[in-house]
Amino acid sequence: MTFEGNDWDVEQQRIAEVRKVIEAKKEQLLKSTGALKGDIIDLRKKFWDDVTVNFDEVDDAVETYASIKQQSELLSERERSHGQYYKNKKLLDRMEESPYFGRIDFAEDEVAKEAIYIGISSLMDKEEDHFLVYDWRAPVSSMYYDFEPGPAHYDTPEGTVEGEIELKRQFVTENGMLTGMFNTGITIGDSLLQKVLGDQASSQMKSIVATIQKEQNAIIRNESSRLLLVQGVAGSGKTSAAMQRVAYLLYRYRKQMNADQILLFSPNQMFSSYVASVLPELGEEPMQQSTFQEYVSKRLDDEFDLQTPFEQLESSLVTKGSGENHHEKEAVDFKSSASFKTMIDNYLGHLSSNGMKFRSIKFRGEVRISAERIEEFFYQLDSAMSMANRVDLVKDWLSSQLKHVEKEERAKDWPEEEAALLTKEDYLKAFQNLEQHQNFNEETFNDFEKEENLLKKMVVRRRMASLRRKIANYKFIQMEKVYEGLFNESFPQVDLQPKNWTQISKHTMQNVQERYLPVEDQTPYLYLQDQLEGRKVNASIRYVFMDEAQDYSVFQYLYIKEMFPYAQFTLLGDKHQAIYTHNHGGMTILDKQAHNGEAKKMELSRSYRSTRPIVEFTKHLLEDGASIEAFNRDGQLPRLWEVTEIQEAKQKIIEVVQDRHREGHETIAILCYSLEESKQVNQLVGEQLGATLIYKETQQFQSGVLILPVYFAKGIEFDSVLVYDAAQQGYQDEEGRLMLYTACTRAMHELDILYNEKDSSILSEIPEELYT
Ligand SMILES: Nc1ncnc2c1ncn2[C@@H]1O[C@H](COP(=O)(O)OP(=O)(O)OP(=O)(O)O)[C@@H](O)[C@H]1O
């Protein structure tokens, strides 16, 4: 709508005034920062001037230590404040560009009426009396997202405040100048959202605070649920909601919590880098981010050749239909389930009385404490104790046994021989050691016998260090054998076993013996290990977010949950994008039943990413896609291109990509069924298009022409998407359908689909008027 000149001018005038205040605050900040910076430089330069260094006597050393500590605390306190100032300055810079994005005029009654301006952070006037801008996360700001003009209310710690919104307005400001202004509730649809969604894709996710939708706001501000499940269709803003929720929680609990106490599990590293900029953009520190695979690798990489989830998926995709992976699928399904966890719990009960496997402790090639002795010691311990307690007692016992071994070894000849070969540095070290611990002076060190004893002790200690380390790390348990025992006939669990248990068992044992651990065995293996070793839980994390949650198995979720017992969980995902092998047809952790009903579930059914024609098209790829709503943004109908031979495909891809380039699109993805297919397509057109092949998950997301398998594109979006060979066999079953849906829903503005023979494919189910 057009505004009367007056309204526009008044708002532009206010922006200018607020910018002046921002400018003044920046100057003030700069002054204090300048002083601080000077302090820091000074402190660093003169660090040692104010420290009295004296190690002559013990008392002097203690004093020296205290004075260094005091000085470095002073320095780090100054550095921390400087960091805070720097952060505030960046926030003010951003606010100077665009001081606020929204306004509501809220009247509690005839007298108490206020124009509330909403921005990324709050701002007080010069006198620090009134809010010129309210933080979008403040209680009063929630009305901006939740209500159209008319009756409205918001919650405060003191209770609910009711009133009337008389005006709701959105602003677009660039470089401090008002470039757009919309009164909502009068215009049809959301003009600002239209504008934002029409923008080009970016290699970094953007914040959505100016246009958060009501249903997303409910997710962002939810505080009551310990477990929040968000099922949202592709492009409905799940990841966006998760990011703004992190920012909200950091604001809401700013006195009790910092960003290090929030952890996001993301699907892959490419995604991690894609979302990394959102929180800094909102003036917050980024939360911790990890992929579950990173955690698993850290724990098991030394011991096993680990399959990655992508390798698992690729292998299942390329062998699909060949009948080769039939048993594998059954194994994956079972090992991903809660039943398998129950089976392991039962197995732990069984291990309590027999079946533990230990490793003999060898030193210099000789068994010093045999596996049988360790086993005997373990099983004579009170079985009422937990397994982890008993294992710990074994560890203590072994450490003490090792002392005897050490003593015996010192009496042998080899330490003396090895001591003769010690370097000068070693001697010096020994001497210092002696001085420190035994108050020796130089003369007594010349005592030959003492010197020799000390050196022998040192030699033996050194040789035994790695053994001690191994014992401290529970390497005396033969973990891989204990895991194998789970699949052994001596532990019958008939009621829980799946149909092909014998075959599954054989295959698993073979893998473990070959030191290869497929994805489905990794979490169960870690779980069993943790139960035996009594791994410490992480008590500091308060919130855990799991994005693309449909891709985690029930077992993985239960494992993660136990790892963070004090955390509240937010799981976000889409059952229609469940393309991982363990989830076909089954329940995902987004289902309430997976949590015994103890969860709050919220649904997002409107898709914001893609244009209306793309959403209308993609929802027909699903059998139950009818409830998916499109946001009203215009665009071209998706284009289907029939090609019958490879040279024709090559020609078409080049033509389409060049057209999209000409139209001004920067991020163009050619999405393929598998990595194998991506490589073939790259061979075909990669060079000519200057395309980048994404072949591993650690690659950074970038703009340009990208060729990648669908599973790498999860969670990410592109201006234009070309799906290659969409009628191929692999896309025909239920799993394939979800993959094709995932692929097509990555497109923001343009969707092109290449196919060979569409008649018998899923594409033939789509009404013809939805594409050209
Ligand atoms: N309220 C909003 N305002 C502006 N943009 C939005 C809003 N909600 C979503 N978007 C945009 O829609 C796109 C999709 O959002 P997002 O990636 O968060 O969705 P998603 O549900 O996680 O998608 P998927 O499941 O397909 O990965 C992004 O470009 C995001 O910026």
Short mmCIF file of N, CA and C in Angstrom, two decimals, residues 16 33 39 56-57 73 151 205 219 268 284 289 302 394 436 472 539 580 600 602 617 629 662 695 749:
data_model
loop_
_atom_site.label_atom_id
_atom_site.label_comp_id
_atom_site.label_asym_id
_atom_site.label_seq_id
_atom_site.Cartn_x
_atom_site.Cartn_y
_atom_site.Cartn_z
N ALA A 16 16.15 8.33 11.95
CA ALA A 16 17.33 9.21 12.00
C ALA A 16 17.67 9.57 13.44
N THR A 33 36.39 1.62 25.30
CA THR A 33 37.16 0.52 24.72
C THR A 33 38.61 0.96 24.54
N ASP A 39 44.91 -0.22 28.49
CA ASP A 39 45.18 -1.01 29.71
C ASP A 39 45.78 -2.36 29.38
N ASP A 56 63.79 -18.93 45.22
CA ASP A 56 64.82 -19.40 46.15
C ASP A 56 64.29 -20.35 47.21
N GLU A 57 63.24 -19.89 47.88
CA GLU A 57 62.67 -20.71 48.94
C GLU A 57 61.25 -21.09 48.54
N GLU A 73 45.04 -12.86 35.97
CA GLU A 73 43.59 -12.71 36.16
C GLU A 73 43.15 -11.31 35.77
N PRO A 151 -7.60 -7.27 19.45
CA PRO A 151 -7.28 -7.68 20.82
C PRO A 151 -6.01 -8.53 20.87
N MET A 205 23.04 -19.19 6.14
CA MET A 205 21.64 -19.03 6.48
C MET A 205 21.40 -17.65 7.10
N ILE A 219 7.19 -22.22 18.72
CA ILE A 219 8.32 -23.14 18.92
C ILE A 219 9.48 -22.39 19.57
N ASN A 268 25.42 -32.72 9.04
CA ASN A 268 26.78 -32.88 8.50
C ASN A 268 27.53 -31.56 8.64
N GLU A 284 24.62 -12.85 19.22
CA GLU A 284 24.83 -13.87 20.25
C GLU A 284 26.04 -14.73 19.88
N GLN A 289 28.32 -26.92 18.32
CA GLN A 289 27.75 -27.67 17.21
C GLN A 289 28.58 -28.91 16.96
N ASP A 302 40.24 -45.01 16.61
CA ASP A 302 41.51 -45.71 16.79
C ASP A 302 41.36 -47.21 16.71
N VAL A 394 38.38 -53.44 39.45
CA VAL A 394 39.40 -54.20 38.72
C VAL A 394 40.53 -53.26 38.31
N GLN A 436 63.85 -32.12 43.54
CA GLN A 436 62.50 -31.66 43.88
C GLN A 436 61.84 -32.53 44.95
N ALA A 472 44.29 -47.34 32.70
CA ALA A 472 43.41 -46.22 33.05
C ALA A 472 42.29 -46.07 32.03
N ALA A 539 27.04 -33.01 32.30
CA ALA A 539 26.06 -32.35 33.17
C ALA A 539 25.90 -30.87 32.85
N TYR A 580 17.21 -42.10 5.44
CA TYR A 580 18.25 -42.99 5.96
C TYR A 580 17.75 -44.41 6.08
N LYS A 600 5.92 -32.83 23.81
CA LYS A 600 4.99 -31.89 23.19
C LYS A 600 5.33 -31.87 21.71
N MET A 602 4.73 -30.19 17.93
CA MET A 602 4.22 -29.05 17.17
C MET A 602 4.44 -29.34 15.70
N PHE A 617 3.72 -28.64 -6.80
CA PHE A 617 4.28 -29.80 -7.52
C PHE A 617 4.84 -30.83 -6.54
N GLU A 629 0.97 -26.70 2.86
CA GLU A 629 0.49 -25.42 2.32
C GLU A 629 1.66 -24.65 1.72
N ARG A 662 21.66 -17.06 -16.75
CA ARG A 662 21.23 -15.84 -17.44
C ARG A 662 20.12 -15.14 -16.69
N TYR A 695 31.79 -34.20 -2.97
CA TYR A 695 31.94 -35.65 -2.82
C TYR A 695 32.21 -36.06 -1.38
N HIS A 749 13.59 -21.05 -6.19
CA HIS A 749 12.92 -20.30 -7.26
C HIS A 749 12.63 -21.11 -8.52
#
